[in-house]
Amino acid sequence: MHIQVGIIGAGPAGLLLARMLHLQGISSVVLESRSRPYVESRIRAGLLEQGSVDLLTETGMADRLYKEAMVHEGIELVFDGQRHRIDITALTGRKVYIYGQQEVVKDMIVANLAAGVPILFEAQASEISGLEGERATIRYTHEGKEEVLTCDYIAGCDGFHGICRDAIPPQLMRGHDRIYPFGWLGILADAPPTRDELLYCRHDNGFALFTMRSPTVSRCYIQVPPDEDAENWSDDQIWSELETRLGKHEGLTISTGKITQKSVTAMRSYVAEPMRHGRLFLAGDSAHIVPPTGAKGMNLAISDIYVLSKALVAFYKKNDASLFETYGATCLRRIWRAQHFSWWMTSMLHNLPDASPFDAKRQVAELYTIATSKAGQTLLAENYVGLPFET
Ligand code: FAD
Ligand code: DHB
């Protein structure tokens, strides 16, 4: 079978690309190694930038989002016994949306399948080739059979552990990496959110984040050692640690309930350069990872696809291949700024295991600098709400 664009991975990046190409009459097939129930229930990110929501709206995939998402106009920084609200909307004119990544993925799958875009679940890509030749080839296994797909271009949307990044010759590839000496223990709980807005908390015991999924479901994260086993934490210990880190800040009382899910995520910053090699384009987590403190991972996957879809549409509709040449550089400008923001939020709010009292005092001072200055708040708000999409 030959198709215009072969897409590997049915995460937010691959599914959005399939939809954007379909709307322009460009054919694609999505290959996904996992089952549909698995990808639809994988708990991950939860915060969408305004620009991401605008793109989901333009592509006809935001109807349920507008009914169910929680729209937020601010966040609170919590440190040194105080809470400081940052009014994101007053400072930027824009908003952010709380809507679980698995809900975004469900909406994207429904839109693609309804339009007849093929998504092959449990189709594991094993090898890609022909990247420098006349056409590209994807070998994959589906329903126990070895299959081959040929295509004009391959979109490597297969996440951090996929196969596409490694298909770029190592002498051309440069990976920029930073591994953090801590992770996040994340929980979902049947508990109403402690506050209407997200709380980002710095404490001597470590970072804590209070977010939510609905008026009855809280999502909370606490900084833990990177190799921590979530099973080492009983529900009581988790609530007690959240209370220690967040409670007593201007009378906050945290709301508790039954914990329904818990897992530990390691924290890493990574950027692969280049993002294109011949007929292969990397997008989303296959090309970069951010620590989650700035809520940028899913949003960067979406902004990469905005750039890639424009390049593919220019080629197929106007025979103009120039945007292929600039794809990587255009994405990387925004990616590096999101990397900086994610690193900055992480370093400002987490405890390094070997931090000295000087480091702790300096960190609190930095938080005061941001929280008490309109310029500081604006810098944080502009990055948090999302930089403009470029082409
Ligand atoms: P993915 O969503 O990873 O999708 C890649 C897809 O490719 C997967 O479905 C995978 O099964 C498939 N695949 C891989 N290899 C193959 C193959 N060989 N053949 C076929 N298919 C293949 N971001 C935030 O902004 N905030 C958060 O709170 C947050 N929390 C996170 C928690 C966890 C545990 C993880 C892992 C990530 C988190 N992220 C968070 C990051 C965010 O979820 C990712 O940035 C986002 O999923 C990237 O989308 P993607 O489409 O590029 O990749
Ligand atoms: C969520 C996760 C984040 O890392 C973040 O910064 C904001 C929200 C979330 O899961 O809702």
Tab-separated table of C-alpha atoms and ligand atoms in Angstrom:
chain	number	residue	atom	x	y	z
A	1	MET	CA	0.000	0.000	0.000
A	2	HIS	CA	1.278	3.546	-0.769
A	3	ILE	CA	0.075	6.593	1.120
A	4	GLN	CA	1.147	10.237	1.117
A	5	VAL	CA	2.071	10.479	4.826
A	6	GLY	CA	2.748	7.519	7.142
A	7	ILE	CA	2.232	8.563	10.761
A	8	ILE	CA	3.785	6.485	13.554
A	9	GLY	CA	2.071	6.986	16.923
A	10	ALA	CA	-1.507	7.789	17.957
A	11	GLY	CA	-0.718	10.301	20.693
A	12	PRO	CA	-1.803	13.940	20.455
A	13	ALA	CA	0.868	14.666	17.775
A	14	GLY	CA	0.062	11.842	15.359
A	15	LEU	CA	-3.714	12.111	15.699
A	16	LEU	CA	-3.749	15.888	15.216
A	17	LEU	CA	-1.569	15.600	12.120
A	18	ALA	CA	-3.851	12.946	10.607
A	19	ARG	CA	-6.833	15.242	11.147
A	20	MET	CA	-5.149	18.359	9.714
A	21	LEU	CA	-3.983	16.468	6.626
A	22	HIS	CA	-7.431	14.946	6.098
A	23	LEU	CA	-9.020	18.417	6.175
A	24	GLN	CA	-6.703	19.368	3.293
A	25	GLY	CA	-7.379	16.195	1.289
A	26	ILE	CA	-3.959	14.637	2.039
A	27	SER	CA	-3.972	10.891	2.762
A	28	SER	CA	-2.358	9.324	5.816
A	29	VAL	CA	-2.366	6.147	7.887
A	30	VAL	CA	-1.713	6.158	11.648
A	31	LEU	CA	0.126	3.132	13.089
A	32	GLU	CA	-0.171	2.702	16.864
A	33	SER	CA	1.511	-0.099	18.788
A	34	ARG	CA	-0.994	-0.051	21.682
A	35	SER	CA	-4.708	-0.895	21.765
A	36	ARG	CA	-7.394	1.775	21.543
A	37	PRO	CA	-8.548	1.278	25.196
A	38	TYR	CA	-4.930	1.600	26.330
A	39	VAL	CA	-4.258	4.935	24.615
A	40	GLU	CA	-7.668	6.254	25.656
A	41	SER	CA	-7.040	5.578	29.325
A	42	ARG	CA	-3.371	6.580	29.670
A	43	ILE	CA	-3.306	9.286	32.361
A	44	ARG	CA	-0.866	12.049	31.475
A	45	ALA	CA	-1.030	15.789	30.958
A	46	GLY	CA	-3.991	17.962	31.806
A	47	LEU	CA	-3.392	21.575	30.828
A	48	LEU	CA	-3.978	23.025	27.364
A	49	GLU	CA	-2.705	26.431	26.297
A	50	GLN	CA	-5.149	28.807	24.603
A	51	GLY	CA	-3.329	28.305	21.263
A	52	SER	CA	-3.762	24.527	21.508
A	53	VAL	CA	-7.485	24.928	22.198
A	54	ASP	CA	-7.778	27.350	19.255
A	55	LEU	CA	-6.219	24.747	16.947
A	56	LEU	CA	-8.498	21.971	18.275
A	57	THR	CA	-11.434	24.325	17.635
A	58	GLU	CA	-10.337	25.126	14.058
A	59	THR	CA	-9.975	21.431	13.315
A	60	GLY	CA	-13.451	20.606	14.673
A	61	MET	CA	-12.286	18.585	17.673
A	62	ALA	CA	-13.237	20.841	20.614
A	63	ASP	CA	-17.014	20.368	21.021
A	64	ARG	CA	-16.768	18.154	24.110
A	65	LEU	CA	-13.826	20.183	25.416
A	66	TYR	CA	-16.000	23.324	25.553
A	67	LYS	CA	-18.631	21.412	27.564
A	68	GLU	CA	-16.289	19.667	29.978
A	69	ALA	CA	-13.015	21.580	30.282
A	70	MET	CA	-12.385	23.815	33.271
A	71	VAL	CA	-11.304	27.267	32.068
A	72	HIS	CA	-8.659	28.933	34.240
A	73	GLU	CA	-7.648	32.583	34.382
A	74	GLY	CA	-4.924	32.380	37.015
A	75	ILE	CA	-2.658	30.238	39.159
A	76	GLU	CA	-1.302	30.612	42.672
A	77	LEU	CA	2.348	30.420	43.714
A	78	VAL	CA	2.524	29.112	47.270
A	79	PHE	CA	5.733	29.552	49.283
A	80	ASP	CA	7.108	30.899	52.555
A	81	GLY	CA	3.725	30.582	54.264
A	82	GLN	CA	2.011	32.811	51.665
A	83	ARG	CA	-0.083	32.516	48.510
A	84	HIS	CA	0.412	34.846	45.542
A	85	ARG	CA	-2.116	34.781	42.688
A	86	ILE	CA	-0.911	35.380	39.136
A	87	ASP	CA	-3.799	36.679	37.043
A	88	ILE	CA	-2.874	35.060	33.737
A	89	THR	CA	-5.833	36.484	31.824
A	90	ALA	CA	-5.450	40.059	33.086
A	91	LEU	CA	-1.759	39.947	32.158
A	92	THR	CA	-2.048	38.243	28.740
A	93	GLY	CA	-5.707	38.385	27.622
A	94	ARG	CA	-5.585	34.586	27.294
A	95	LYS	CA	-6.717	31.548	29.288
A	96	VAL	CA	-5.695	27.944	29.919
A	97	TYR	CA	-7.929	24.872	29.951
A	98	ILE	CA	-7.884	21.827	32.212
A	99	TYR	CA	-8.894	18.801	30.120
A	100	GLY	CA	-7.134	15.433	30.472
A	101	GLN	CA	-4.836	14.352	27.655
A	102	GLN	CA	-6.748	11.071	27.362
A	103	GLU	CA	-9.918	13.084	26.663
A	104	VAL	CA	-8.078	15.006	23.909
A	105	VAL	CA	-6.902	11.688	22.473
A	106	LYS	CA	-10.456	10.211	22.583
A	107	ASP	CA	-11.863	13.240	20.726
A	108	MET	CA	-9.110	13.019	18.099
A	109	ILE	CA	-9.672	9.292	17.535
A	110	VAL	CA	-13.424	9.779	17.098
A	111	ALA	CA	-12.936	12.664	14.630
A	112	ASN	CA	-10.418	10.719	12.536
A	113	LEU	CA	-12.341	7.448	12.434
A	114	ALA	CA	-15.609	9.250	11.636
A	115	ALA	CA	-13.886	10.865	8.645
A	116	GLY	CA	-12.522	7.522	7.456
A	117	VAL	CA	-8.870	8.229	8.368
A	118	PRO	CA	-7.286	4.812	9.054
A	119	ILE	CA	-5.831	4.326	12.539
A	120	LEU	CA	-4.353	0.854	12.970
A	121	PHE	CA	-4.173	-0.039	16.654
A	122	GLU	CA	-1.823	-2.781	17.849
A	123	ALA	CA	0.308	-2.050	14.786
A	124	GLN	CA	3.926	-1.916	15.910
A	125	ALA	CA	6.372	-0.203	13.544
A	126	SER	CA	9.694	-2.057	13.618
A	127	GLU	CA	11.799	-0.315	10.957
A	128	ILE	CA	11.749	2.735	8.710
A	129	SER	CA	13.935	3.100	5.623
A	130	GLY	CA	14.313	4.953	2.338
A	131	LEU	CA	14.527	8.305	4.095
A	132	GLU	CA	17.059	9.634	1.597
A	133	GLY	CA	15.549	7.951	-1.472
A	134	GLU	CA	12.519	8.278	-3.732
A	135	ARG	CA	10.045	6.951	-1.193
A	136	ALA	CA	10.023	5.934	2.445
A	137	THR	CA	9.067	2.533	3.840
A	138	ILE	CA	7.620	1.509	7.197
A	139	ARG	CA	7.730	-2.127	8.271
A	140	TYR	CA	5.200	-3.024	10.913
A	141	THR	CA	3.371	-5.957	12.481
A	142	HIS	CA	-0.422	-5.953	12.630
A	143	GLU	CA	-2.693	-8.828	13.686
A	144	GLY	CA	0.304	-11.151	13.717
A	145	LYS	CA	1.342	-10.330	10.138
A	146	GLU	CA	4.410	-8.458	8.867
A	147	GLU	CA	3.277	-5.566	6.660
A	148	VAL	CA	4.980	-2.844	4.606
A	149	LEU	CA	3.690	0.668	4.006
A	150	THR	CA	5.352	2.956	1.483
A	151	CYS	CA	4.830	6.682	1.721
A	152	ASP	CA	6.110	10.026	0.482
A	153	TYR	CA	6.874	11.205	4.020
A	154	ILE	CA	6.965	9.732	7.537
A	155	ALA	CA	5.835	11.660	10.597
A	156	GLY	CA	7.699	10.261	13.606
A	157	CYS	CA	5.087	10.934	16.322
A	158	ASP	CA	6.060	7.838	18.303
A	159	GLY	CA	6.985	9.463	21.596
A	160	PHE	CA	10.240	9.378	23.518
A	161	HIS	CA	10.678	5.571	23.366
A	162	GLY	CA	9.760	5.154	19.693
A	163	ILE	CA	11.933	4.038	16.791
A	164	CYS	CA	11.984	7.132	14.567
A	165	ARG	CA	14.575	9.286	16.327
A	166	ASP	CA	17.113	6.461	16.111
A	167	ALA	CA	16.601	6.251	12.333
A	168	ILE	CA	18.487	9.544	11.932
A	169	PRO	CA	22.163	8.685	11.339
A	170	PRO	CA	24.014	9.113	14.667
A	171	GLN	CA	26.714	11.277	13.087
A	172	LEU	CA	23.999	13.834	12.200
A	173	MET	CA	22.086	13.650	15.484
A	174	ARG	CA	22.797	15.691	18.579
A	175	GLY	CA	20.776	15.033	21.729
A	176	HIS	CA	20.756	17.690	24.473
A	177	ASP	CA	19.895	16.059	27.770
A	178	ARG	CA	19.360	16.950	31.428
A	179	ILE	CA	18.167	14.464	34.004
A	180	TYR	CA	16.806	15.827	37.283
A	181	PRO	CA	17.576	14.169	40.628
A	182	PHE	CA	13.876	13.921	41.508
A	183	GLY	CA	10.546	12.706	40.147
A	184	TRP	CA	6.842	13.350	40.725
A	185	LEU	CA	4.447	11.065	42.526
A	186	GLY	CA	1.112	11.847	40.829
A	187	ILE	CA	-2.303	10.864	42.183
A	188	LEU	CA	-5.909	11.041	41.047
A	189	ALA	CA	-8.392	11.273	43.914
A	190	ASP	CA	-12.142	11.437	44.370
A	191	ALA	CA	-11.813	14.748	46.175
A	192	PRO	CA	-13.125	18.168	45.168
A	193	PRO	CA	-10.260	20.503	44.165
A	194	THR	CA	-8.721	22.287	47.150
A	195	ARG	CA	-9.016	25.622	45.275
A	196	ASP	CA	-10.614	26.686	41.970
A	197	GLU	CA	-7.171	27.353	40.493
A	198	LEU	CA	-3.883	25.437	40.311
A	199	LEU	CA	-1.505	25.739	43.273
A	200	TYR	CA	2.246	25.500	42.608
A	201	CYS	CA	3.938	25.086	45.984
A	202	ARG	CA	7.568	25.335	47.127
A	203	HIS	CA	8.331	23.809	50.527
A	204	ASP	CA	11.498	22.678	52.299
A	205	ASN	CA	10.233	19.081	51.929
A	206	GLY	CA	9.893	19.596	48.164
A	207	PHE	CA	7.497	20.738	45.439
A	208	ALA	CA	3.735	20.074	45.401
A	209	LEU	CA	1.157	20.814	42.669
A	210	PHE	CA	-2.599	20.787	43.152
A	211	THR	CA	-4.538	20.476	39.934
A	212	MET	CA	-7.825	18.823	39.002
A	213	ARG	CA	-9.840	16.974	36.399
A	214	SER	CA	-13.419	17.906	37.369
A	215	PRO	CA	-15.348	19.513	40.239
A	216	THR	CA	-15.123	16.157	42.057
A	217	VAL	CA	-11.680	14.863	41.014
A	218	SER	CA	-8.323	16.245	42.167
A	219	ARG	CA	-4.947	15.533	40.604
A	220	CYS	CA	-1.978	16.218	42.874
A	221	TYR	CA	1.756	15.784	42.466
A	222	ILE	CA	4.587	15.744	45.007
A	223	GLN	CA	8.326	15.796	44.461
A	224	VAL	CA	9.880	12.426	45.411
A	225	PRO	CA	13.226	10.695	44.701
A	226	PRO	CA	13.420	9.721	40.994
A	227	ASP	CA	13.444	5.960	41.634
A	228	GLU	CA	10.646	6.043	44.236
A	229	ASP	CA	8.105	3.215	44.116
A	230	ALA	CA	4.564	4.626	44.316
A	231	GLU	CA	3.570	1.569	46.369
A	232	ASN	CA	5.836	2.821	49.176
A	233	TRP	CA	3.294	5.580	49.759
A	234	SER	CA	0.046	4.771	51.561
A	235	ASP	CA	-2.942	7.062	50.949
A	236	ASP	CA	-2.551	8.485	54.461
A	237	GLN	CA	1.121	9.264	53.899
A	238	ILE	CA	0.342	11.044	50.622
A	239	TRP	CA	-2.370	13.231	52.157
A	240	SER	CA	-0.209	13.929	55.192
A	241	GLU	CA	2.721	15.029	52.989
A	242	LEU	CA	0.438	17.202	50.839
A	243	GLU	CA	-0.898	18.775	54.039
A	244	THR	CA	2.636	19.420	55.325
A	245	ARG	CA	3.762	21.062	52.083
A	246	LEU	CA	0.637	23.033	51.292
A	247	GLY	CA	-1.398	23.373	54.490
A	248	LYS	CA	-1.025	26.392	56.777
A	249	HIS	CA	-0.479	28.725	53.812
A	250	GLU	CA	-2.890	31.512	54.732
A	251	GLY	CA	-5.439	29.112	56.135
A	252	LEU	CA	-5.605	26.623	53.259
A	253	THR	CA	-7.329	23.374	54.145
A	254	ILE	CA	-6.647	20.641	51.648
A	255	SER	CA	-9.501	18.507	50.491
A	256	THR	CA	-8.924	14.742	50.672
A	257	GLY	CA	-10.674	11.611	49.367
A	258	LYS	CA	-10.128	8.141	47.952
A	259	ILE	CA	-6.970	7.873	45.845
A	260	THR	CA	-7.854	6.020	42.629
A	261	GLN	CA	-4.528	6.057	40.800
A	262	LYS	CA	-0.895	6.734	41.687
A	263	SER	CA	2.367	6.586	39.723
A	264	VAL	CA	5.864	8.093	39.664
A	265	THR	CA	7.249	10.010	36.669
A	266	ALA	CA	10.949	10.764	36.241
A	267	MET	CA	11.887	14.294	35.179
A	268	ARG	CA	14.003	15.065	32.183
A	269	SER	CA	14.757	17.767	29.626
A	270	TYR	CA	15.775	16.535	26.172
A	271	VAL	CA	15.998	18.035	22.678
A	272	ALA	CA	16.990	16.162	19.505
A	273	GLU	CA	18.511	18.165	16.667
A	274	PRO	CA	17.816	17.934	13.749
A	275	MET	CA	14.085	17.190	13.726
A	276	ARG	CA	14.117	16.253	10.051
A	277	HIS	CA	16.131	13.811	8.018
A	278	GLY	CA	15.154	13.455	4.356
A	279	ARG	CA	11.590	12.082	4.271
A	280	LEU	CA	11.315	11.782	8.078
A	281	PHE	CA	9.976	14.508	10.364
A	282	LEU	CA	10.066	14.093	14.155
A	283	ALA	CA	7.294	15.795	16.153
A	284	GLY	CA	6.307	15.895	19.830
A	285	ASP	CA	7.964	13.700	22.448
A	286	SER	CA	9.939	11.767	19.806
A	287	ALA	CA	12.032	14.945	19.466
A	288	HIS	CA	11.854	16.519	22.913
A	289	ILE	CA	10.882	16.028	26.548
A	290	VAL	CA	10.299	18.689	29.193
A	291	PRO	CA	9.912	18.366	32.954
A	292	PRO	CA	6.152	18.771	33.545
A	293	THR	CA	6.330	21.806	35.873
A	294	GLY	CA	5.466	24.244	33.066
A	295	ALA	CA	2.744	21.971	31.555
A	296	LYS	CA	4.373	22.198	28.133
A	297	GLY	CA	4.733	18.581	26.853
A	298	MET	CA	1.383	18.064	25.125
A	299	ASN	CA	1.253	21.715	24.017
A	300	LEU	CA	4.637	21.449	22.283
A	301	ALA	CA	3.472	18.294	20.489
A	302	ILE	CA	0.505	20.311	19.186
A	303	SER	CA	2.599	23.318	18.088
A	304	ASP	CA	5.091	21.066	16.225
A	305	ILE	CA	2.168	19.615	14.265
A	306	TYR	CA	0.915	23.088	13.394
A	307	VAL	CA	4.296	23.755	11.735
A	308	LEU	CA	4.542	20.321	10.088
A	309	SER	CA	1.022	20.413	8.679
A	310	LYS	CA	1.683	23.832	7.081
A	311	ALA	CA	4.832	22.441	5.445
A	312	LEU	CA	3.054	19.341	4.088
A	313	VAL	CA	0.080	21.373	2.845
A	314	ALA	CA	2.398	23.875	1.069
A	315	PHE	CA	4.107	20.947	-0.645
A	316	TYR	CA	0.994	19.052	-1.716
A	317	LYS	CA	-1.143	22.088	-2.615
A	318	LYS	CA	1.432	24.503	-4.045
A	319	ASN	CA	4.360	22.247	-4.865
A	320	ASP	CA	6.370	24.409	-2.452
A	321	ALA	CA	8.909	22.377	-0.441
A	322	SER	CA	10.572	25.384	1.198
A	323	LEU	CA	8.863	24.884	4.582
A	324	PHE	CA	10.421	21.404	4.807
A	325	GLU	CA	13.802	23.117	4.990
A	326	THR	CA	12.763	25.442	7.816
A	327	TYR	CA	10.584	22.934	9.770
A	328	GLY	CA	13.197	22.042	12.388
A	329	ALA	CA	14.477	25.565	12.969
A	330	THR	CA	10.937	26.969	13.290
A	331	CYS	CA	9.915	24.330	15.842
A	332	LEU	CA	13.179	24.512	17.752
A	333	ARG	CA	12.891	28.266	18.429
A	334	ARG	CA	9.657	27.655	20.347
A	335	ILE	CA	10.843	24.337	21.833
A	336	TRP	CA	13.963	25.905	23.349
A	337	ARG	CA	11.921	28.713	24.889
A	338	ALA	CA	9.530	26.139	26.381
A	339	GLN	CA	12.570	24.171	27.562
A	340	HIS	CA	13.876	27.257	29.296
A	341	PHE	CA	10.502	27.985	30.912
A	342	SER	CA	10.068	24.357	32.079
A	343	TRP	CA	13.585	24.274	33.505
A	344	TRP	CA	13.057	27.657	35.198
A	345	MET	CA	9.757	26.679	36.849
A	346	THR	CA	11.318	23.371	37.900
A	347	SER	CA	14.446	24.931	39.382
A	348	MET	CA	12.492	27.672	41.163
A	349	LEU	CA	10.051	25.291	42.856
A	350	HIS	CA	11.943	22.023	43.575
A	351	ASN	CA	14.511	21.124	46.218
A	352	LEU	CA	17.779	19.787	44.944
A	353	PRO	CA	18.896	16.895	47.194
A	354	ASP	CA	22.172	18.718	47.990
A	355	ALA	CA	20.655	22.212	48.317
A	356	SER	CA	22.305	24.436	50.911
A	357	PRO	CA	20.434	26.914	53.144
A	358	PHE	CA	21.764	29.593	50.752
A	359	ASP	CA	20.029	27.864	47.814
A	360	ALA	CA	16.752	27.660	49.718
A	361	LYS	CA	16.828	31.361	50.656
A	362	ARG	CA	17.770	32.357	47.098
A	363	GLN	CA	14.892	30.264	45.711
A	364	VAL	CA	12.369	31.946	48.014
A	365	ALA	CA	13.782	35.344	47.054
A	366	GLU	CA	13.360	34.505	43.368
A	367	LEU	CA	9.736	33.546	43.978
A	368	TYR	CA	9.154	36.894	45.733
A	369	THR	CA	10.794	38.685	42.802
A	370	ILE	CA	8.325	37.084	40.385
A	371	ALA	CA	5.248	37.153	42.594
A	372	THR	CA	5.506	40.765	43.749
A	373	SER	CA	6.452	42.443	40.486
A	374	LYS	CA	4.052	43.010	37.592
A	375	ALA	CA	6.967	42.515	35.191
A	376	GLY	CA	7.862	39.216	36.872
A	377	GLN	CA	4.270	37.995	36.866
A	378	THR	CA	3.890	38.955	33.193
A	379	LEU	CA	7.003	37.016	32.212
A	380	LEU	CA	5.657	33.907	33.911
A	381	ALA	CA	2.106	34.395	32.584
A	382	GLU	CA	3.158	34.911	28.941
A	383	ASN	CA	5.132	31.695	28.933
A	384	TYR	CA	2.587	29.706	30.942
A	385	VAL	CA	-0.318	30.630	28.664
A	386	GLY	CA	1.803	29.697	25.635
A	387	LEU	CA	3.924	31.585	23.109
A	388	PRO	CA	2.348	32.208	19.686
A	389	PHE	CA	2.518	29.436	17.086
A	390	GLU	CA	4.916	30.358	14.264
A	391	THR	CA	5.534	29.038	10.766
B	1	FAD	P1	2.862	10.225	22.941
B	1	FAD	O1	1.619	10.724	23.590
B	1	FAD	O2	3.876	9.532	23.778
B	1	FAD	O3	2.404	9.258	21.757
B	1	FAD	C1	3.313	8.435	21.080
B	1	FAD	C2	2.572	7.198	20.621
B	1	FAD	O4	3.416	6.403	19.800
B	1	FAD	C3	2.152	6.314	21.788
B	1	FAD	O5	0.766	6.082	21.734
B	1	FAD	C4	2.973	5.038	21.591
B	1	FAD	O6	2.269	3.901	22.026
B	1	FAD	C5	3.189	5.053	20.094
B	1	FAD	N1	4.369	4.288	19.634
B	1	FAD	C6	5.619	4.281	20.191
B	1	FAD	N2	6.435	3.483	19.487
B	1	FAD	C7	5.693	2.981	18.456
B	1	FAD	C8	5.991	2.081	17.394
B	1	FAD	N3	7.195	1.552	17.249
B	1	FAD	N4	4.995	1.771	16.510
B	1	FAD	C9	3.762	2.305	16.654
B	1	FAD	N5	3.430	3.169	17.654
B	1	FAD	C10	4.383	3.495	18.538
B	1	FAD	N6	2.840	16.903	29.802
B	1	FAD	C11	2.276	17.968	30.331
B	1	FAD	O7	2.174	18.997	29.624
B	1	FAD	N7	1.777	17.947	31.629
B	1	FAD	C12	1.817	16.789	32.385
B	1	FAD	O8	1.340	16.753	33.506
B	1	FAD	C13	2.405	15.635	31.840
B	1	FAD	N8	2.449	14.473	32.543
B	1	FAD	C14	3.014	13.366	31.961
B	1	FAD	C15	3.044	12.166	32.671
B	1	FAD	C16	3.637	11.023	32.093
B	1	FAD	C17	3.677	9.717	32.878
B	1	FAD	C18	4.203	11.101	30.787
B	1	FAD	C19	4.861	9.886	30.149
B	1	FAD	C20	4.135	12.304	30.090
B	1	FAD	C21	3.554	13.436	30.659
B	1	FAD	N9	3.468	14.666	29.971
B	1	FAD	C22	2.919	15.743	30.526
B	1	FAD	C23	3.962	14.804	28.639
B	1	FAD	C24	2.867	14.639	27.609
B	1	FAD	O9	1.991	13.616	28.007
B	1	FAD	C25	3.561	14.344	26.298
B	1	FAD	O10	4.372	15.463	25.986
B	1	FAD	C26	2.608	14.051	25.143
B	1	FAD	O11	1.995	12.796	25.329
B	1	FAD	C27	3.366	14.052	23.805
B	1	FAD	O12	2.526	13.608	22.775
B	1	FAD	P2	3.107	12.778	21.563
B	1	FAD	O13	1.945	12.553	20.662
B	1	FAD	O14	4.324	13.437	21.036
B	1	FAD	O15	3.643	11.407	22.191
B	2	DHB	C1	-1.144	19.440	35.183
B	2	DHB	C2	0.140	18.966	35.120
B	2	DHB	C3	1.190	19.864	35.116
B	2	DHB	O1	2.453	19.430	35.037
B	2	DHB	C4	0.966	21.218	35.210
B	2	DHB	O2	2.019	22.070	35.259
B	2	DHB	C5	-0.329	21.679	35.264
B	2	DHB	C6	-1.392	20.787	35.240
B	2	DHB	C7	-2.259	18.472	35.216
B	2	DHB	O3	-2.019	17.265	35.164
B	2	DHB	O4	-3.431	18.927	35.327
